[in-house]
mmCIF file of C-alpha atoms in Angstrom:
data_model
loop_
_atom_site.group_PDB
_atom_site.id
_atom_site.type_symbol
_atom_site.label_atom_id
_atom_site.label_comp_id
_atom_site.label_asym_id
_atom_site.label_seq_id
_atom_site.Cartn_x
_atom_site.Cartn_y
_atom_site.Cartn_z
ATOM 1 C CA MET A 1 -45.358 -80.232 -41.258
ATOM 2 C CA SER A 2 -47.125 -78.781 -38.286
ATOM 3 C CA ASP A 3 -48.660 -75.388 -38.158
ATOM 4 C CA ALA A 4 -46.617 -73.084 -35.915
ATOM 5 C CA THR A 5 -48.553 -70.847 -33.601
ATOM 6 C CA PRO A 6 -47.330 -67.344 -33.859
ATOM 7 C CA THR A 7 -45.849 -65.916 -30.586
ATOM 8 C CA PRO A 8 -47.362 -62.671 -29.577
ATOM 9 C CA THR A 9 -44.836 -59.694 -29.732
ATOM 10 C CA ALA A 10 -44.611 -57.506 -26.643
ATOM 11 C CA THR A 11 -45.148 -53.892 -27.303
ATOM 12 C CA PRO A 12 -42.362 -51.659 -25.787
ATOM 13 C CA GLU A 13 -43.496 -49.603 -22.899
ATOM 14 C CA ARG A 14 -43.419 -45.909 -23.430
ATOM 15 C CA PRO A 15 -41.094 -43.979 -21.135
ATOM 16 C CA GLN A 16 -42.785 -41.889 -18.503
ATOM 17 C CA LEU A 17 -42.045 -38.289 -19.383
ATOM 18 C CA PRO A 18 -41.816 -35.792 -16.644
ATOM 19 C CA ALA A 19 -44.574 -33.344 -16.180
ATOM 20 C CA GLN A 20 -43.984 -30.140 -17.838
ATOM 21 C CA SER A 21 -43.334 -27.220 -15.453
ATOM 22 C CA PRO A 22 -45.562 -24.231 -15.800
ATOM 23 C CA PRO A 23 -44.294 -21.273 -17.813
ATOM 24 C CA VAL A 24 -42.117 -18.949 -15.991
ATOM 25 C CA ASP A 25 -43.013 -15.321 -15.875
ATOM 26 C CA PRO A 26 -40.036 -13.190 -17.269
ATOM 27 C CA ALA A 27 -40.741 -10.460 -14.584
ATOM 28 C CA GLU A 28 -40.294 -13.023 -11.828
ATOM 29 C CA THR A 29 -37.072 -14.232 -13.316
ATOM 30 C CA ALA A 30 -35.751 -10.615 -13.536
ATOM 31 C CA VAL A 31 -36.644 -10.057 -9.908
ATOM 32 C CA ALA A 32 -34.897 -13.265 -8.762
ATOM 33 C CA SER A 33 -31.750 -12.385 -10.701
ATOM 34 C CA GLU A 34 -31.827 -8.950 -9.131
ATOM 35 C CA LYS A 35 -32.088 -10.512 -5.694
ATOM 36 C CA THR A 36 -29.262 -12.880 -6.354
ATOM 37 C CA ALA A 37 -27.047 -10.086 -7.599
ATOM 38 C CA SER A 38 -27.814 -7.909 -4.598
ATOM 39 C CA SER A 39 -27.233 -10.761 -2.172
ATOM 40 C CA GLY A 40 -23.885 -11.428 -3.955
ATOM 41 C CA LYS A 41 -22.887 -7.777 -3.399
ATOM 42 C CA LEU A 42 -23.975 -7.941 0.190
ATOM 43 C CA SER A 43 -22.101 -11.110 0.836
ATOM 44 C CA TRP A 44 -19.003 -9.590 -0.657
ATOM 45 C CA TRP A 45 -19.384 -6.524 1.462
ATOM 46 C CA ARG A 46 -19.899 -8.576 4.692
ATOM 47 C CA GLY A 47 -17.114 -11.079 3.967
ATOM 48 C CA ASP A 48 -13.467 -10.728 3.606
ATOM 49 C CA GLY A 49 -13.617 -9.074 0.219
ATOM 50 C CA GLY A 50 -15.194 -5.954 1.673
ATOM 51 C CA ASP A 51 -12.683 -5.560 4.376
ATOM 52 C CA GLY A 52 -10.464 -3.282 2.347
ATOM 53 C CA ALA A 53 -13.276 -1.056 1.249
ATOM 54 C CA LYS A 54 -14.421 -0.787 4.949
ATOM 55 C CA ARG A 55 -11.023 0.115 6.022
ATOM 56 C CA ASN A 56 -10.585 2.710 3.438
ATOM 57 C CA LEU A 57 -13.852 4.281 4.302
ATOM 58 C CA GLY A 58 -12.808 4.359 7.907
ATOM 59 C CA LEU A 59 -9.546 6.080 6.982
ATOM 60 C CA ILE A 60 -11.509 8.664 4.936
ATOM 61 C CA GLY A 61 -13.654 9.184 8.102
ATOM 62 C CA VAL A 62 -10.523 9.784 10.094
ATOM 63 C CA LEU A 63 -9.352 12.342 7.595
ATOM 64 C CA ALA A 64 -12.804 13.989 7.802
ATOM 65 C CA ALA A 65 -12.460 14.181 11.597
ATOM 66 C CA LEU A 66 -9.060 15.769 11.386
ATOM 67 C CA ILE A 67 -10.408 18.433 9.045
ATOM 68 C CA VAL A 68 -13.292 19.045 11.430
ATOM 69 C CA VAL A 69 -10.753 19.427 14.383
ATOM 70 C CA GLY A 70 -8.755 21.925 12.343
ATOM 71 C CA ALA A 71 -11.771 23.977 11.394
ATOM 72 C CA ILE A 72 -12.746 24.048 14.988
ATOM 73 C CA THR A 73 -9.329 25.122 16.313
ATOM 74 C CA LYS A 74 -8.483 27.440 13.530
ATOM 75 C CA PRO A 75 -11.843 28.686 11.956
ATOM 76 C CA ASP A 76 -10.217 31.892 10.564
ATOM 77 C CA LEU A 77 -7.779 29.815 8.371
ATOM 78 C CA TYR A 78 -10.281 27.187 7.317
ATOM 79 C CA GLY A 79 -12.759 29.873 6.391
ATOM 80 C CA ASP A 80 -10.391 31.071 3.573
ATOM 81 C CA PRO A 81 -10.805 28.797 0.455
ATOM 82 C CA THR A 82 -7.495 29.988 -0.882
ATOM 83 C CA TRP A 83 -5.676 28.980 2.220
ATOM 84 C CA VAL A 84 -7.487 25.668 2.369
ATOM 85 C CA TRP A 85 -6.470 24.708 -1.241
ATOM 86 C CA ASN A 86 -2.805 25.834 -0.518
ATOM 87 C CA ASN A 87 -2.882 23.813 2.698
ATOM 88 C CA VAL A 88 -4.146 20.690 0.838
ATOM 89 C CA LEU A 89 -1.291 20.971 -1.584
ATOM 90 C CA ALA A 90 1.177 21.489 1.207
ATOM 91 C CA ILE A 91 -0.072 18.348 2.995
ATOM 92 C CA LEU A 92 0.220 16.353 -0.291
ATOM 93 C CA GLN A 93 3.693 17.639 -0.973
ATOM 94 C CA LEU A 94 4.639 16.789 2.535
ATOM 95 C CA ALA A 95 3.386 13.243 2.031
ATOM 96 C CA SER A 96 4.979 12.823 -1.366
ATOM 97 C CA VAL A 97 8.468 11.574 -0.418
ATOM 98 C CA VAL A 98 7.346 9.245 2.363
ATOM 99 C CA GLY A 99 4.302 8.041 0.188
ATOM 100 C CA VAL A 100 6.783 6.880 -2.552
ATOM 101 C CA VAL A 101 8.785 4.905 0.021
ATOM 102 C CA THR A 102 5.671 3.437 1.588
ATOM 103 C CA VAL A 103 4.603 1.945 -1.799
ATOM 104 C CA GLY A 104 7.795 -0.122 -1.750
ATOM 105 C CA MET A 105 7.345 -0.964 1.862
ATOM 106 C CA THR A 106 3.776 -2.021 1.338
ATOM 107 C CA PHE A 107 4.988 -4.670 -1.280
ATOM 108 C CA VAL A 108 7.656 -5.962 1.132
ATOM 109 C CA ILE A 109 5.312 -6.311 4.155
ATOM 110 C CA ILE A 110 2.595 -8.031 1.960
ATOM 111 C CA GLY A 111 5.312 -10.440 0.813
ATOM 112 C CA GLY A 112 5.986 -11.458 4.432
ATOM 113 C CA GLY A 113 9.211 -9.239 5.009
ATOM 114 C CA ILE A 114 10.113 -5.981 6.556
ATOM 115 C CA ASP A 115 12.578 -3.297 5.523
ATOM 116 C CA LEU A 116 14.186 -1.097 8.237
ATOM 117 C CA SER A 117 16.802 0.300 5.882
ATOM 118 C CA VAL A 118 14.688 2.472 3.527
ATOM 119 C CA GLY A 119 15.623 5.715 5.189
ATOM 120 C CA ALA A 120 19.318 4.865 5.033
ATOM 121 C CA ILE A 121 18.949 3.851 1.333
ATOM 122 C CA VAL A 122 17.311 7.214 0.556
ATOM 123 C CA ALA A 123 20.248 8.939 2.223
ATOM 124 C CA LEU A 124 22.877 6.844 0.468
ATOM 125 C CA ALA A 125 21.214 7.269 -2.919
ATOM 126 C CA GLY A 126 20.866 11.051 -2.392
ATOM 127 C CA VAL A 127 24.493 11.401 -1.295
ATOM 128 C CA TRP A 128 25.854 9.346 -4.082
ATOM 129 C CA CYS A 129 23.886 11.202 -6.703
ATOM 130 C CA THR A 130 25.179 14.575 -5.478
ATOM 131 C CA THR A 131 28.890 13.849 -5.480
ATOM 132 C CA VAL A 132 30.883 16.177 -7.762
ATOM 133 C CA ALA A 133 31.739 13.206 -10.011
ATOM 134 C CA THR A 134 28.112 12.254 -10.502
ATOM 135 C CA GLN A 135 26.844 15.845 -11.006
ATOM 136 C CA SER A 136 29.382 16.242 -13.798
ATOM 137 C CA TYR A 137 27.116 13.921 -15.878
ATOM 138 C CA GLY A 138 24.124 16.275 -15.533
ATOM 139 C CA ALA A 139 20.636 15.578 -14.238
ATOM 140 C CA GLY A 140 20.364 12.325 -16.175
ATOM 141 C CA GLY A 141 23.462 10.927 -14.442
ATOM 142 C CA MET A 142 22.149 12.012 -11.015
ATOM 143 C CA ILE A 143 18.698 10.275 -11.590
ATOM 144 C CA PHE A 144 20.268 7.100 -12.989
ATOM 145 C CA THR A 145 22.816 7.049 -9.979
ATOM 146 C CA ALA A 146 20.018 7.409 -7.449
ATOM 147 C CA LEU A 147 17.799 4.694 -9.011
ATOM 148 C CA ALA A 148 20.819 2.252 -9.532
ATOM 149 C CA VAL A 149 21.980 2.692 -5.960
ATOM 150 C CA GLY A 150 18.502 2.133 -4.600
ATOM 151 C CA ILE A 151 17.986 -1.039 -6.673
ATOM 152 C CA CYS A 152 21.445 -2.383 -5.919
ATOM 153 C CA VAL A 153 21.153 -1.966 -2.176
ATOM 154 C CA GLY A 154 17.549 -3.423 -2.287
ATOM 155 C CA LEU A 155 19.023 -6.460 -4.201
ATOM 156 C CA VAL A 156 21.637 -6.918 -1.502
ATOM 157 C CA ASN A 157 18.915 -6.992 1.084
ATOM 158 C CA GLY A 158 16.938 -9.534 -1.020
ATOM 159 C CA VAL A 159 19.939 -11.820 -1.545
ATOM 160 C CA LEU A 160 20.785 -11.794 2.071
ATOM 161 C CA ILE A 161 17.253 -12.639 3.066
ATOM 162 C CA SER A 162 16.412 -14.986 0.267
ATOM 163 C CA TYR A 163 19.595 -16.926 -0.318
ATOM 164 C CA GLY A 164 21.463 -16.079 2.939
ATOM 165 C CA ARG A 165 18.562 -17.142 5.036
ATOM 166 C CA LEU A 166 18.786 -14.052 7.314
ATOM 167 C CA VAL A 167 15.825 -12.798 9.128
ATOM 168 C CA PRO A 168 14.518 -9.704 7.357
ATOM 169 C CA PHE A 169 14.677 -7.560 10.586
ATOM 170 C CA ILE A 170 18.295 -8.470 11.181
ATOM 171 C CA ALA A 171 19.350 -8.118 7.524
ATOM 172 C CA THR A 172 17.652 -4.725 6.987
ATOM 173 C CA LEU A 173 18.796 -3.485 10.396
ATOM 174 C CA ALA A 174 22.456 -4.229 9.395
ATOM 175 C CA MET A 175 21.826 -2.495 6.044
ATOM 176 C CA LEU A 176 20.476 0.553 7.901
ATOM 177 C CA VAL A 177 23.703 0.962 9.898
ATOM 178 C CA ALA A 178 25.971 0.127 6.867
ATOM 179 C CA ALA A 179 24.215 2.380 4.417
ATOM 180 C CA ARG A 180 24.348 5.343 6.880
ATOM 181 C CA GLY A 181 27.966 4.849 7.432
ATOM 182 C CA LEU A 182 28.745 4.498 3.748
ATOM 183 C CA ALA A 183 26.779 7.683 3.132
ATOM 184 C CA ALA A 184 28.692 9.506 5.817
ATOM 185 C CA SER A 185 31.992 8.367 4.308
ATOM 186 C CA ILE A 186 31.129 9.323 0.776
ATOM 187 C CA SER A 187 30.022 12.835 1.896
ATOM 188 C CA ASN A 188 32.766 13.187 4.511
ATOM 189 C CA LYS A 189 29.924 14.142 6.889
ATOM 190 C CA GLN A 190 29.215 17.314 4.937
ATOM 191 C CA THR A 191 26.166 18.572 3.190
ATOM 192 C CA GLN A 192 26.489 18.232 -0.638
ATOM 193 C CA VAL A 193 24.678 20.944 -2.559
ATOM 194 C CA SER A 194 22.894 20.061 -5.742
ATOM 195 C CA THR A 195 23.908 22.318 -8.660
ATOM 196 C CA SER A 196 21.532 20.787 -11.111
ATOM 197 C CA THR A 197 18.712 23.289 -11.997
ATOM 198 C CA PHE A 198 16.564 20.507 -13.401
ATOM 199 C CA ILE A 199 16.785 18.496 -10.147
ATOM 200 C CA ASN A 200 16.165 21.553 -7.949
ATOM 201 C CA ASP A 201 13.127 22.755 -9.977
ATOM 202 C CA ILE A 202 11.341 19.416 -9.553
ATOM 203 C CA ALA A 203 10.148 20.566 -6.026
ATOM 204 C CA ALA A 204 9.638 24.234 -7.073
ATOM 205 C CA ARG A 205 7.645 23.790 -10.251
ATOM 206 C CA LYS A 206 3.867 23.332 -10.547
ATOM 207 C CA VAL A 207 1.726 22.011 -13.386
ATOM 208 C CA ILE A 208 -1.838 23.331 -13.464
ATOM 209 C CA GLY A 209 -1.257 24.704 -9.949
ATOM 210 C CA ILE A 210 -0.204 21.236 -8.420
ATOM 211 C CA PRO A 211 3.487 20.566 -7.495
ATOM 212 C CA ILE A 212 5.281 18.115 -9.599
ATOM 213 C CA LEU A 213 6.133 16.130 -6.566
ATOM 214 C CA VAL A 214 2.385 15.268 -6.128
ATOM 215 C CA TYR A 215 2.299 14.107 -9.678
ATOM 216 C CA ILE A 216 5.276 11.784 -9.044
ATOM 217 C CA LEU A 217 3.513 10.461 -5.966
ATOM 218 C CA GLY A 218 0.380 9.878 -7.987
ATOM 219 C CA ALA A 219 2.257 8.084 -10.786
ATOM 220 C CA VAL A 220 4.105 5.739 -8.280
ATOM 221 C CA VAL A 221 0.928 4.951 -6.349
ATOM 222 C CA LEU A 222 -0.954 4.186 -9.690
ATOM 223 C CA ALA A 223 1.937 2.021 -10.928
ATOM 224 C CA GLY A 224 1.970 0.149 -7.580
ATOM 225 C CA TRP A 225 -1.824 -0.410 -7.633
ATOM 226 C CA VAL A 226 -1.705 -1.851 -11.066
ATOM 227 C CA LEU A 227 1.346 -4.078 -10.258
ATOM 228 C CA LEU A 228 -0.384 -5.356 -7.113
ATOM 229 C CA ASN A 229 -3.931 -5.800 -8.339
ATOM 230 C CA ARG A 230 -3.587 -6.498 -12.100
ATOM 231 C CA THR A 231 -0.432 -8.454 -12.630
ATOM 232 C CA THR A 232 0.908 -11.935 -11.827
ATOM 233 C CA PHE A 233 3.675 -10.256 -9.747
ATOM 234 C CA GLY A 234 1.165 -8.938 -7.401
ATOM 235 C CA ARG A 235 -0.774 -12.208 -7.022
ATOM 236 C CA ARG A 236 2.476 -14.013 -6.385
ATOM 237 C CA THR A 237 3.319 -11.334 -3.710
ATOM 238 C CA ILE A 238 0.096 -12.032 -1.853
ATOM 239 C CA ALA A 239 0.620 -15.802 -2.295
ATOM 240 C CA VAL A 240 4.297 -15.671 -0.937
ATOM 241 C CA GLY A 241 3.233 -13.464 2.060
ATOM 242 C CA GLY A 242 0.206 -15.580 2.840
ATOM 243 C CA ASN A 243 1.861 -18.990 2.791
ATOM 244 C CA PRO A 244 5.350 -19.340 1.384
ATOM 245 C CA GLU A 245 5.334 -23.120 1.369
ATOM 246 C CA ALA A 246 2.053 -23.307 -0.418
ATOM 247 C CA ALA A 247 3.349 -20.707 -2.928
ATOM 248 C CA ARG A 248 6.472 -22.827 -3.551
ATOM 249 C CA LEU A 249 4.454 -26.046 -3.966
ATOM 250 C CA ALA A 250 2.405 -24.055 -6.534
ATOM 251 C CA GLY A 251 5.485 -23.420 -8.703
ATOM 252 C CA ILE A 252 6.456 -19.894 -7.454
ATOM 253 C CA ASN A 253 10.193 -19.245 -6.989
ATOM 254 C CA VAL A 254 9.732 -17.814 -3.554
ATOM 255 C CA ARG A 255 13.411 -16.773 -3.071
ATOM 256 C CA ARG A 256 13.670 -14.862 -6.399
ATOM 257 C CA HIS A 257 10.304 -13.246 -5.803
ATOM 258 C CA THR A 258 11.369 -12.019 -2.380
ATOM 259 C CA MET A 259 14.624 -10.749 -3.769
ATOM 260 C CA LEU A 260 12.623 -8.744 -6.346
ATOM 261 C CA LEU A 261 10.303 -7.287 -3.617
ATOM 262 C CA TYR A 262 13.336 -5.717 -1.859
ATOM 263 C CA ALA A 263 14.715 -4.559 -5.261
ATOM 264 C CA LEU A 264 11.253 -2.784 -5.856
ATOM 265 C CA SER A 265 11.589 -1.146 -2.405
ATOM 266 C CA GLY A 266 15.118 0.013 -3.233
ATOM 267 C CA LEU A 267 13.769 1.527 -6.581
ATOM 268 C CA CYS A 268 11.047 3.426 -4.554
ATOM 269 C CA CYS A 269 13.879 4.702 -2.319
ATOM 270 C CA GLY A 270 15.935 5.932 -5.176
ATOM 271 C CA ILE A 271 12.947 7.919 -6.594
ATOM 272 C CA ALA A 272 12.356 9.334 -3.112
ATOM 273 C CA ALA A 273 16.082 10.307 -2.878
ATOM 274 C CA ILE A 274 15.664 12.486 -6.006
ATOM 275 C CA MET A 275 12.480 14.080 -4.613
ATOM 276 C CA LEU A 276 14.069 14.872 -1.242
ATOM 277 C CA THR A 277 17.251 16.194 -2.830
ATOM 278 C CA SER A 278 15.073 18.423 -4.864
ATOM 279 C CA GLN A 279 13.234 19.747 -1.917
ATOM 280 C CA ALA A 280 16.398 20.507 0.057
ATOM 281 C CA THR A 281 18.640 21.272 -2.993
ATOM 282 C CA SER A 282 21.212 19.214 -1.139
ATOM 283 C CA ALA A 283 21.853 15.764 0.304
ATOM 284 C CA GLN A 284 23.611 14.514 3.534
ATOM 285 C CA ALA A 285 23.975 11.256 5.365
ATOM 286 C CA ALA A 286 21.317 12.238 8.010
ATOM 287 C CA MET A 287 18.563 12.902 5.474
ATOM 288 C CA ALA A 288 15.345 10.743 5.545
ATOM 289 C CA ASN A 289 15.788 10.003 9.226
ATOM 290 C CA LEU A 290 13.120 7.488 10.586
ATOM 291 C CA TYR A 291 11.430 7.317 7.236
ATOM 292 C CA GLU A 292 11.263 3.549 7.695
ATOM 293 C CA LEU A 293 9.150 4.002 10.865
ATOM 294 C CA ASP A 294 6.808 6.392 8.972
ATOM 295 C CA ALA A 295 6.423 4.069 6.101
ATOM 296 C CA ILE A 296 5.755 1.016 8.281
ATOM 297 C CA ALA A 297 3.213 2.933 10.295
ATOM 298 C CA ALA A 298 1.386 4.244 7.265
ATOM 299 C CA ALA A 299 1.254 0.728 5.711
ATOM 300 C CA ILE A 300 -0.132 -0.646 8.974
ATOM 301 C CA ILE A 301 -2.677 2.200 9.194
ATOM 302 C CA GLY A 302 -3.700 1.323 5.764
ATOM 303 C CA GLY A 303 -4.566 -2.302 6.702
ATOM 304 C CA THR A 304 -1.330 -4.094 5.521
ATOM 305 C CA LEU A 305 -0.877 -7.110 7.805
ATOM 306 C CA LEU A 306 2.594 -7.323 9.501
ATOM 307 C CA SER A 307 2.356 -11.156 9.028
ATOM 308 C CA GLY A 308 1.956 -10.645 5.215
ATOM 309 C CA GLY A 309 -0.590 -11.734 2.658
ATOM 310 C CA ARG A 310 -2.859 -8.784 2.728
ATOM 311 C CA GLY A 311 -2.660 -5.079 2.051
ATOM 312 C CA THR A 312 -3.655 -2.285 -0.297
ATOM 313 C CA ILE A 313 -1.741 0.496 -1.985
ATOM 314 C CA VAL A 314 -4.767 2.907 -1.545
ATOM 315 C CA GLY A 315 -4.899 2.124 2.189
ATOM 316 C CA SER A 316 -1.218 2.877 2.567
ATOM 317 C CA LEU A 317 -1.544 6.180 0.667
ATOM 318 C CA LEU A 318 -4.404 7.240 3.013
ATOM 319 C CA GLY A 319 -2.188 6.333 6.031
ATOM 320 C CA VAL A 320 0.573 8.613 4.673
ATOM 321 C CA ILE A 321 -1.917 11.417 4.089
ATOM 322 C CA ILE A 322 -3.319 10.976 7.696
ATOM 323 C CA PHE A 323 0.092 11.281 9.256
ATOM 324 C CA ALA A 324 0.930 14.363 7.062
ATOM 325 C CA THR A 325 -2.382 15.939 7.996
ATOM 326 C CA ILE A 326 -1.663 15.330 11.709
ATOM 327 C CA THR A 327 1.777 16.928 11.203
ATOM 328 C CA ASN A 328 0.160 19.950 9.525
ATOM 329 C CA LEU A 329 -2.563 20.136 12.141
ATOM 330 C CA PHE A 330 -0.083 20.296 15.015
ATOM 331 C CA ALA A 331 1.973 22.863 13.153
ATOM 332 C CA ILE A 332 -0.746 25.334 12.480
ATOM 333 C CA ASN A 333 -1.846 25.016 16.197
ATOM 334 C CA GLY A 334 1.727 25.548 17.361
ATOM 335 C CA LEU A 335 1.889 22.144 19.296
ATOM 336 C CA SER A 336 5.096 20.227 20.161
ATOM 337 C CA ILE A 337 6.648 17.560 18.119
ATOM 338 C CA GLU A 338 6.646 15.375 21.198
ATOM 339 C CA ALA A 339 2.815 15.526 21.488
ATOM 340 C CA GLN A 340 2.637 14.796 17.806
ATOM 341 C CA ASN A 341 4.756 11.678 18.207
ATOM 342 C CA MET A 342 2.602 10.519 21.002
ATOM 343 C CA VAL A 343 -0.500 10.770 18.893
ATOM 344 C CA LYS A 344 1.076 8.895 16.088
ATOM 345 C CA GLY A 345 2.109 6.164 18.533
ATOM 346 C CA GLY A 346 -1.463 5.870 19.766
ATOM 347 C CA ILE A 347 -2.708 5.664 16.207
ATOM 348 C CA ILE A 348 -0.387 2.803 15.324
ATOM 349 C CA VAL A 349 -1.321 0.876 18.435
ATOM 350 C CA ALA A 350 -4.995 1.333 17.565
ATOM 351 C CA ALA A 351 -4.440 0.251 13.976
ATOM 352 C CA VAL A 352 -2.739 -3.005 15.093
ATOM 353 C CA LEU A 353 -5.542 -3.767 17.649
ATOM 354 C CA ILE A 354 -8.129 -3.175 14.913
ATOM 355 C CA GLN A 355 -6.269 -5.661 12.715
ATOM 356 C CA GLN A 356 -6.687 -8.310 15.465
ATOM 357 C CA PHE A 357 -10.479 -7.575 15.664
ATOM 358 C CA LYS A 358 -11.661 -8.600 12.262
ATOM 359 C CA PHE A 359 -14.962 -7.328 10.712
ATOM 360 C CA LYS A 360 -15.791 -10.950 9.980
ATOM 361 C CA SER A 361 -15.933 -11.719 13.688
ATOM 362 C CA VAL A 362 -18.417 -8.797 14.063
ATOM 363 C CA THR A 363 -20.616 -10.288 11.372
ATOM 364 C CA ARG A 364 -20.672 -13.689 12.996
ATOM 365 C CA LEU A 365 -21.431 -12.104 16.393
ATOM 366 C CA LEU A 366 -24.293 -10.220 14.962
ATOM 367 C CA ALA A 367 -25.758 -13.310 13.140
ATOM 368 C CA ARG A 368 -25.457 -15.295 16.319
ATOM 369 C CA ASN A 369 -27.436 -12.637 18.206
ATOM 370 C CA ARG A 370 -30.111 -12.749 15.539
ATOM 371 C CA VAL A 371 -30.503 -16.499 15.883
ATOM 372 C CA THR A 372 -30.714 -16.247 19.634
ATOM 373 C CA THR A 373 -33.353 -13.526 19.464
ATOM 374 C CA THR A 374 -35.508 -15.380 17.035
ATOM 375 C CA THR A 375 -35.429 -18.673 19.066
#
């Protein structure tokens, strides 16, 4: 038996621990977080996210410029606070009917479509709800008929475009002619007088000094804003308008959604028909003439892309108010409607050109100039 020499055991090496970093000053952390937050806000403002805010500020600037022009041309009127307040209410009341139609039009354009039949739908809904048979059911029957006619005609547009594969321009242009013809046939080319006191008082009554029509416009705008910015329906609308194929691959039923967009536009036309009938206490086949052009122009002025995928309800509302202010400004100065239409046409062209010249390009150009200057 031999003595075994014990083998030495290797001691495990201790892992090298990283050097501890020096303590961080809480004040420096707070400053760094503030810088990050401020830079995040600036990047949002400089990027695509701030385009809507910039555009709305620009529209407010245009409104301010129009007020200045009015004060210069009519200082005696604008010097009276009572007249100014009544004039503001008159402008809002003038914009109320077209504003409601523009909300529906904004959804359609954001979704990648166009609706040339909104004025005809308003006329058809107004004529249908003022027939003797409909008025026999009272104000409730008139309101229901106007809304139902608007939604049904909008659904027909949506079905023709979504499932019939018709181009929106052609489908809605055909509906424009057909709806006007049907309205003329129902009314026998005569003006139908509304005998409902409730309907007629909508335009005449005021609550806290503000016309009810302005409240209706505010309610529709608020509902449209919530629907576009706070619901899945709004996000799907932007997706469908931006890239229909990508939206389809993402699981969105593009055809059904497009049909619903035109139904929503028809609903807004039904509401506008009640408002316009209340203002005139009557309805006829020629009412709401060229409302489709006013609604499209207001949406474009507000920043809605004709190609779809982008737009805001607030911007469209500001566009409507700008056009109503221009109409009011020309009226108090005794200028012709022809000159007013020329100014509106110039504003539309300028708005489309501005859409082609994005703010992002300006930011890149400025950044490039800074780099060139520093080097």
